[in-house]
mmCIF file of C-alpha atoms in Angstrom:
data_model
loop_
_atom_site.group_PDB
_atom_site.id
_atom_site.type_symbol
_atom_site.label_atom_id
_atom_site.label_comp_id
_atom_site.label_asym_id
_atom_site.label_seq_id
_atom_site.Cartn_x
_atom_site.Cartn_y
_atom_site.Cartn_z
ATOM 1 C CA MET A 288 -118.932 12.760 132.460
ATOM 2 C CA HIS A 289 -115.936 14.585 130.993
ATOM 3 C CA LEU A 290 -117.195 17.268 128.636
ATOM 4 C CA LEU A 291 -113.763 18.192 127.232
ATOM 5 C CA SER A 292 -112.390 14.665 126.869
ATOM 6 C CA PHE A 293 -112.867 11.757 124.505
ATOM 7 C CA THR A 294 -112.408 8.033 124.865
ATOM 8 C CA TRP A 295 -109.665 6.471 122.764
ATOM 9 C CA ASP A 296 -110.135 2.782 122.066
ATOM 10 C CA PRO A 297 -108.826 1.933 118.572
ATOM 11 C CA ASN A 298 -108.175 -1.470 117.109
ATOM 12 C CA GLN A 299 -104.377 -1.591 116.897
ATOM 13 C CA VAL A 300 -104.554 -4.021 113.962
ATOM 14 C CA LEU A 301 -105.229 -2.401 110.597
ATOM 15 C CA LEU A 302 -105.126 -5.627 108.567
ATOM 16 C CA ASP A 303 -105.426 -9.179 109.895
ATOM 17 C CA LEU A 304 -104.757 -12.041 107.495
ATOM 18 C CA GLY A 305 -104.313 -14.607 110.229
ATOM 19 C CA PHE A 306 -100.704 -15.422 109.437
ATOM 20 C CA PHE A 307 -99.894 -11.739 109.104
ATOM 21 C CA GLN A 308 -101.042 -8.649 110.980
ATOM 22 C CA LEU A 309 -100.417 -5.061 109.940
ATOM 23 C CA ARG A 310 -100.564 -2.814 112.950
ATOM 24 C CA TYR A 311 -100.926 0.955 112.896
ATOM 25 C CA TYR A 312 -97.633 1.323 114.750
ATOM 26 C CA SER A 313 -95.791 -0.621 112.043
ATOM 27 C CA LEU A 314 -97.587 1.383 109.371
ATOM 28 C CA MET A 315 -96.400 4.626 110.972
ATOM 29 C CA PHE A 316 -92.798 3.412 110.730
ATOM 30 C CA VAL A 317 -93.293 2.519 107.047
ATOM 31 C CA ILE A 318 -94.723 5.988 106.372
ATOM 32 C CA ALA A 319 -91.891 7.659 108.302
ATOM 33 C CA PHE A 320 -89.137 5.864 106.394
ATOM 34 C CA SER A 321 -90.890 6.237 103.020
ATOM 35 C CA LEU A 322 -91.491 9.961 103.464
ATOM 36 C CA GLY A 323 -87.902 10.343 104.654
ATOM 37 C CA TRP A 324 -86.676 8.679 101.459
ATOM 38 C CA PHE A 325 -88.610 11.136 99.275
ATOM 39 C CA ILE A 326 -87.404 14.132 101.282
ATOM 40 C CA MET A 327 -83.789 13.027 101.031
ATOM 41 C CA LYS A 328 -84.218 12.287 97.330
ATOM 42 C CA ARG A 329 -85.105 15.949 96.766
ATOM 43 C CA ILE A 330 -82.201 17.083 98.936
ATOM 44 C CA TYR A 331 -79.742 14.738 97.207
ATOM 45 C CA LYS A 332 -80.908 15.958 93.818
ATOM 46 C CA ASN A 333 -80.221 19.507 94.964
ATOM 47 C CA GLU A 334 -76.752 18.404 96.156
ATOM 48 C CA ASN A 335 -75.980 16.449 92.941
ATOM 49 C CA GLN A 336 -75.716 13.155 94.833
ATOM 50 C CA THR A 337 -76.490 9.819 93.167
ATOM 51 C CA GLU A 338 -79.498 7.586 93.790
ATOM 52 C CA GLU A 339 -77.102 4.786 94.686
ATOM 53 C CA ALA A 340 -75.847 6.913 97.571
ATOM 54 C CA LEU A 341 -79.453 7.586 98.556
ATOM 55 C CA ASP A 342 -80.320 3.887 98.587
ATOM 56 C CA SER A 343 -77.341 3.166 100.833
ATOM 57 C CA LEU A 344 -78.386 6.009 103.109
ATOM 58 C CA PHE A 345 -81.852 4.479 103.440
ATOM 59 C CA ILE A 346 -80.442 1.114 104.503
ATOM 60 C CA TYR A 347 -77.997 2.665 106.976
ATOM 61 C CA THR A 348 -80.751 4.816 108.507
ATOM 62 C CA VAL A 349 -83.339 2.044 108.873
ATOM 63 C CA LEU A 350 -80.898 -0.342 110.534
ATOM 64 C CA ALA A 351 -79.393 2.338 112.762
ATOM 65 C CA THR A 352 -82.826 3.557 113.896
ATOM 66 C CA LEU A 353 -84.198 0.146 114.784
ATOM 67 C CA ILE A 354 -81.033 -1.275 116.366
ATOM 68 C CA GLY A 355 -80.174 1.937 118.216
ATOM 69 C CA ALA A 356 -83.725 2.465 119.492
ATOM 70 C CA ARG A 357 -84.015 -1.144 120.614
ATOM 71 C CA LEU A 358 -80.691 -1.255 122.455
ATOM 72 C CA GLY A 359 -81.251 2.225 123.851
ATOM 73 C CA HIS A 360 -84.561 1.260 125.429
ATOM 74 C CA PHE A 361 -83.075 -1.609 127.401
ATOM 75 C CA LEU A 362 -79.873 0.244 128.217
ATOM 76 C CA PHE A 363 -81.653 3.343 129.576
ATOM 77 C CA TYR A 364 -84.938 1.932 130.871
ATOM 78 C CA GLU A 365 -84.636 -1.839 131.450
ATOM 79 C CA PRO A 366 -80.939 -2.734 131.824
ATOM 80 C CA SER A 367 -81.778 -5.816 133.883
ATOM 81 C CA VAL A 368 -83.149 -7.509 130.732
ATOM 82 C CA PHE A 369 -79.581 -7.812 129.422
ATOM 83 C CA ILE A 370 -79.109 -10.379 132.182
ATOM 84 C CA THR A 371 -82.571 -11.902 132.689
ATOM 85 C CA ASP A 372 -83.740 -12.292 129.071
ATOM 86 C CA PRO A 373 -81.092 -11.042 126.585
ATOM 87 C CA LEU A 374 -82.549 -12.884 123.583
ATOM 88 C CA SER A 375 -85.782 -10.859 123.809
ATOM 89 C CA ILE A 376 -83.740 -7.737 123.030
ATOM 90 C CA ILE A 377 -82.805 -8.895 119.541
ATOM 91 C CA LEU A 378 -85.773 -11.198 118.850
ATOM 92 C CA PRO A 379 -89.507 -10.330 118.721
ATOM 93 C CA PHE A 380 -90.225 -12.843 121.488
ATOM 94 C CA GLN A 381 -90.098 -13.009 125.242
ATOM 95 C CA PHE A 382 -89.071 -16.204 126.986
ATOM 96 C CA THR A 383 -89.963 -15.310 130.582
ATOM 97 C CA PRO A 384 -92.226 -15.937 132.391
ATOM 98 C CA GLU A 385 -93.422 -17.888 129.320
ATOM 99 C CA PHE A 386 -92.834 -17.841 125.573
ATOM 100 C CA GLU A 387 -94.811 -15.111 123.805
ATOM 101 C CA PHE A 388 -94.573 -13.283 120.474
ATOM 102 C CA THR A 389 -94.347 -9.618 121.423
ATOM 103 C CA GLY A 390 -92.981 -7.851 118.365
ATOM 104 C CA PHE A 391 -90.353 -5.196 118.960
ATOM 105 C CA ARG A 392 -91.854 -3.310 121.876
ATOM 106 C CA GLY A 393 -89.589 -0.826 123.524
ATOM 107 C CA LEU A 394 -87.833 1.696 121.293
ATOM 108 C CA ALA A 395 -85.953 4.663 122.749
ATOM 109 C CA SER A 396 -85.539 7.798 120.651
ATOM 110 C CA HIS A 397 -82.293 8.681 122.440
ATOM 111 C CA GLY A 398 -80.886 5.299 121.415
ATOM 112 C CA ALA A 399 -82.075 5.858 117.856
ATOM 113 C CA ALA A 400 -80.299 9.229 117.796
ATOM 114 C CA ILE A 401 -77.021 7.700 118.919
ATOM 115 C CA GLY A 402 -77.427 4.847 116.426
ATOM 116 C CA ILE A 403 -78.031 7.237 113.530
ATOM 117 C CA ILE A 404 -75.011 9.381 114.415
ATOM 118 C CA ILE A 405 -72.756 6.303 114.501
ATOM 119 C CA ALA A 406 -74.209 4.989 111.227
ATOM 120 C CA MET A 407 -73.776 8.376 109.519
ATOM 121 C CA TYR A 408 -70.107 8.376 110.521
ATOM 122 C CA TYR A 409 -69.525 5.124 108.632
ATOM 123 C CA TYR A 410 -71.785 6.221 105.772
ATOM 124 C CA SER A 411 -69.897 9.485 105.330
ATOM 125 C CA LYS A 412 -66.561 7.648 105.294
ATOM 126 C CA LYS A 413 -67.479 4.705 103.085
ATOM 127 C CA ILE A 414 -70.157 6.026 100.707
ATOM 128 C CA ILE A 415 -70.213 9.776 100.062
ATOM 129 C CA LYS A 416 -66.685 10.663 101.215
ATOM 130 C CA LYS A 417 -67.832 13.846 102.936
ATOM 131 C CA PRO A 418 -67.526 15.124 106.522
ATOM 132 C CA ILE A 419 -70.022 13.560 108.903
ATOM 133 C CA LEU A 420 -71.579 16.944 109.674
ATOM 134 C CA TRP A 421 -72.488 17.320 105.984
ATOM 135 C CA ILE A 422 -74.823 14.325 106.087
ATOM 136 C CA LEU A 423 -76.052 15.065 109.617
ATOM 137 C CA ASP A 424 -77.062 18.582 108.541
ATOM 138 C CA ARG A 425 -79.355 16.983 105.960
ATOM 139 C CA ILE A 426 -80.555 13.699 107.444
ATOM 140 C CA VAL A 427 -82.079 15.449 110.463
ATOM 141 C CA ILE A 428 -84.764 17.021 108.260
ATOM 142 C CA PRO A 429 -86.558 13.729 107.473
ATOM 143 C CA VAL A 430 -85.719 12.434 110.963
ATOM 144 C CA ALA A 431 -87.759 15.285 112.454
ATOM 145 C CA ILE A 432 -90.878 14.470 110.420
ATOM 146 C CA GLY A 433 -90.334 10.771 111.077
ATOM 147 C CA GLY A 434 -90.651 11.453 114.793
ATOM 148 C CA VAL A 435 -94.168 12.755 114.179
ATOM 149 C CA PHE A 436 -95.375 9.397 112.841
ATOM 150 C CA VAL A 437 -93.616 7.413 115.566
ATOM 151 C CA ARG A 438 -95.490 9.369 118.230
ATOM 152 C CA ILE A 439 -98.778 8.935 116.348
ATOM 153 C CA GLY A 440 -98.039 5.208 116.390
ATOM 154 C CA ASN A 441 -97.535 5.410 120.161
ATOM 155 C CA PHE A 442 -100.928 7.115 120.409
ATOM 156 C CA PHE A 443 -102.583 4.275 118.476
ATOM 157 C CA ASN A 444 -100.931 1.810 120.863
ATOM 158 C CA SER A 445 -102.045 3.766 123.941
ATOM 159 C CA GLU A 446 -98.423 3.820 125.118
ATOM 160 C CA ILE A 447 -96.089 6.543 126.406
ATOM 161 C CA ILE A 448 -99.222 8.030 127.912
ATOM 162 C CA GLY A 449 -99.547 11.348 129.660
ATOM 163 C CA LYS A 450 -100.233 12.150 133.279
ATOM 164 C CA PRO A 451 -103.838 12.513 134.497
ATOM 165 C CA THR A 452 -105.158 16.003 133.790
ATOM 166 C CA ASN A 453 -107.316 16.031 136.935
ATOM 167 C CA SER A 454 -109.907 17.912 134.914
ATOM 168 C CA ASP A 455 -112.523 17.367 132.207
ATOM 169 C CA TYR A 456 -109.881 17.846 129.507
ATOM 170 C CA GLY A 457 -107.865 14.988 128.026
ATOM 171 C CA VAL A 458 -107.983 11.513 126.521
ATOM 172 C CA VAL A 459 -109.429 8.466 128.240
ATOM 173 C CA PHE A 460 -107.315 5.471 127.197
ATOM 174 C CA ALA A 461 -109.924 2.724 127.370
ATOM 175 C CA GLN A 462 -107.444 -0.047 126.539
ATOM 176 C CA LEU A 463 -105.719 0.640 129.846
ATOM 177 C CA GLY A 464 -108.969 0.019 131.703
ATOM 178 C CA GLU A 465 -109.179 3.626 132.823
ATOM 179 C CA SER A 466 -112.098 6.024 133.057
ATOM 180 C CA PHE A 467 -110.257 9.299 133.671
ATOM 181 C CA PRO A 468 -108.613 11.630 131.111
ATOM 182 C CA ARG A 469 -104.889 11.958 130.612
ATOM 183 C CA HIS A 470 -102.752 14.417 128.668
ATOM 184 C CA PRO A 471 -102.298 13.191 125.058
ATOM 185 C CA ALA A 472 -98.546 13.597 125.513
ATOM 186 C CA GLN A 473 -97.826 11.652 122.319
ATOM 187 C CA LEU A 474 -99.765 14.230 120.287
ATOM 188 C CA TYR A 475 -98.119 17.160 122.092
ATOM 189 C CA GLU A 476 -94.739 15.769 121.114
ATOM 190 C CA ALA A 477 -95.842 15.025 117.539
ATOM 191 C CA ALA A 478 -97.052 18.616 117.133
ATOM 192 C CA GLY A 479 -93.703 19.884 118.403
ATOM 193 C CA TYR A 480 -91.835 17.731 115.893
ATOM 194 C CA ILE A 481 -93.930 19.157 113.046
ATOM 195 C CA LEU A 482 -92.724 22.606 114.065
ATOM 196 C CA VAL A 483 -89.121 21.366 114.240
ATOM 197 C CA PHE A 484 -89.421 19.936 110.725
ATOM 198 C CA ILE A 485 -90.824 23.201 109.327
ATOM 199 C CA ILE A 486 -87.995 25.224 110.875
ATOM 200 C CA LEU A 487 -85.285 22.872 109.600
ATOM 201 C CA TRP A 488 -86.877 22.758 106.143
ATOM 202 C CA TYR A 489 -86.880 26.564 106.037
ATOM 203 C CA PHE A 490 -83.244 26.857 107.141
ATOM 204 C CA TYR A 491 -82.100 24.343 104.524
ATOM 205 C CA TRP A 492 -83.997 25.741 101.528
ATOM 206 C CA LYS A 493 -84.309 29.453 102.346
ATOM 207 C CA THR A 494 -81.002 30.319 104.034
ATOM 208 C CA ASP A 495 -77.306 29.584 103.562
ATOM 209 C CA LYS A 496 -77.060 27.608 106.816
ATOM 210 C CA LYS A 497 -76.617 24.312 104.957
ATOM 211 C CA ASN A 498 -73.219 25.631 103.893
ATOM 212 C CA LYS A 499 -72.230 26.250 107.507
ATOM 213 C CA SER A 500 -71.067 22.867 108.728
ATOM 214 C CA GLY A 501 -72.961 21.614 111.770
ATOM 215 C CA TYR A 502 -75.398 24.503 112.121
ATOM 216 C CA ILE A 503 -78.585 22.724 111.005
ATOM 217 C CA PHE A 504 -77.634 19.584 112.930
ATOM 218 C CA GLY A 505 -77.026 21.695 116.034
ATOM 219 C CA LEU A 506 -80.336 23.494 115.539
ATOM 220 C CA PHE A 507 -82.059 20.113 115.239
ATOM 221 C CA LEU A 508 -80.525 18.894 118.502
ATOM 222 C CA VAL A 509 -81.619 22.011 120.361
ATOM 223 C CA LEU A 510 -85.159 22.107 118.957
ATOM 224 C CA LEU A 511 -86.035 18.411 118.983
ATOM 225 C CA TRP A 512 -84.687 17.618 122.414
ATOM 226 C CA THR A 513 -86.209 20.780 123.865
ATOM 227 C CA VAL A 514 -89.573 19.547 122.580
ATOM 228 C CA ARG A 515 -88.857 16.182 124.202
ATOM 229 C CA PHE A 516 -87.761 17.863 127.444
ATOM 230 C CA VAL A 517 -90.982 19.886 127.677
ATOM 231 C CA ALA A 518 -93.210 16.964 126.649
ATOM 232 C CA GLU A 519 -91.768 14.894 129.496
ATOM 233 C CA PHE A 520 -93.511 17.160 132.011
ATOM 234 C CA TYR A 521 -96.830 15.795 130.731
ATOM 235 C CA LYS A 522 -95.818 12.134 130.462
ATOM 236 C CA LYS A 523 -96.314 9.333 132.903
ATOM 237 C CA SER A 524 -92.942 8.136 134.141
ATOM 238 C CA GLN A 525 -91.289 5.590 131.858
ATOM 239 C CA GLY A 526 -88.911 4.436 134.578
ATOM 240 C CA GLY A 527 -85.160 4.246 134.111
ATOM 241 C CA PHE A 528 -82.629 5.895 136.399
ATOM 242 C CA GLU A 529 -84.735 8.940 137.364
ATOM 243 C CA SER A 530 -85.410 7.536 140.842
ATOM 244 C CA GLU A 531 -81.683 7.781 141.624
ATOM 245 C CA LEU A 532 -81.206 11.310 140.259
ATOM 246 C CA GLY A 533 -84.612 12.796 141.044
ATOM 247 C CA LEU A 534 -85.969 16.199 139.922
ATOM 248 C CA LEU A 535 -86.193 15.277 136.224
ATOM 249 C CA SER A 536 -87.360 12.235 134.286
ATOM 250 C CA THR A 537 -84.972 9.819 132.572
ATOM 251 C CA GLY A 538 -85.990 11.265 129.187
ATOM 252 C CA GLN A 539 -85.174 14.787 130.371
ATOM 253 C CA TRP A 540 -81.762 13.816 131.769
ATOM 254 C CA LEU A 541 -80.930 12.116 128.467
ATOM 255 C CA SER A 542 -82.092 15.160 126.464
ATOM 256 C CA ILE A 543 -79.850 17.681 128.214
ATOM 257 C CA PRO A 544 -76.520 16.477 126.703
ATOM 258 C CA PHE A 545 -78.018 16.585 123.190
ATOM 259 C CA ILE A 546 -79.217 20.173 123.740
ATOM 260 C CA ILE A 547 -75.802 21.252 125.036
ATOM 261 C CA ILE A 548 -74.037 19.634 122.053
ATOM 262 C CA GLY A 549 -76.493 21.361 119.711
ATOM 263 C CA ILE A 550 -75.807 24.791 121.217
ATOM 264 C CA TYR A 551 -72.075 24.151 120.910
ATOM 265 C CA LEU A 552 -72.358 23.165 117.230
ATOM 266 C CA MET A 553 -74.426 26.248 116.392
ATOM 267 C CA PHE A 554 -71.962 28.610 118.087
ATOM 268 C CA ARG A 555 -69.003 26.736 116.579
ATOM 269 C CA SER A 556 -70.436 27.015 113.093
ATOM 270 C CA THR A 557 -71.223 30.704 113.523
ATOM 271 C CA ALA A 558 -67.777 31.437 114.967
ATOM 272 C CA GLN A 559 -66.004 29.628 112.127
ATOM 273 C CA THR A 560 -68.032 31.573 109.563
ATOM 274 C CA SER A 561 -67.184 34.887 111.234
ATOM 275 C CA THR A 562 -63.476 33.983 111.344
ATOM 276 C CA SER A 563 -63.509 33.009 107.662
ATOM 277 C CA SER A 564 -65.200 36.288 106.723
ATOM 278 C CA LYS A 565 -62.605 38.347 108.586
ATOM 279 C CA THR A 566 -59.765 36.378 106.990
ATOM 280 C CA THR A 567 -61.033 36.944 103.457
#
């Protein structure tokens, strides 16, 4: 008996109409994108941007997140699928060993990040006609809170699980057929993303950092991927190329470049501001 643990065995389906199923994981994505739209609406109103530009931003972000996360998962964690079953990457089906409707399982946050950055480049050029760092400094605020709901969705699915705690503390994931507690790594990461969101929200609304190109985006990269880096210590291995490099997990290796870029952007923004102040 584990006195400090609880058994987690939810029904992943919130609504079942036979021909249509609404799963908690899908619901979390809907909440994440909807909340992001309302957050950006407030920001765009503050920046005197149009609702038409906001609607375009929503479309760019949704497509970039889903496509980037999907491709990123197979690129970083299951590259062999590009050869063995490439259609399953873009379709919600698997064809080997037999045909099965799977939904879109396998979404990598690092891939989503790259997808969003690429999409924001085109959005900044074609829609708002502003530097890419202007939109990145703002879009990362709803992205941070969106990450919270994605990880809650993972928790409902009993996926991206933590390592065994080897103690009475933890969560017993009954759907995995286990009877021992693991770290609720999904919830650790979600809690970290809440903190990241609060910090970014504060810096945008309560300081002048939004006027310093790249600073908030850099801060986001440092904070969010540091949370991911730390959370990986509690996660069960997700595979990927970590066996070749050793020491760190695939998620940690992929987080390091983002953190370094974030530090660079923060220092670059601060240095440019100091130079401008001396010049004037």
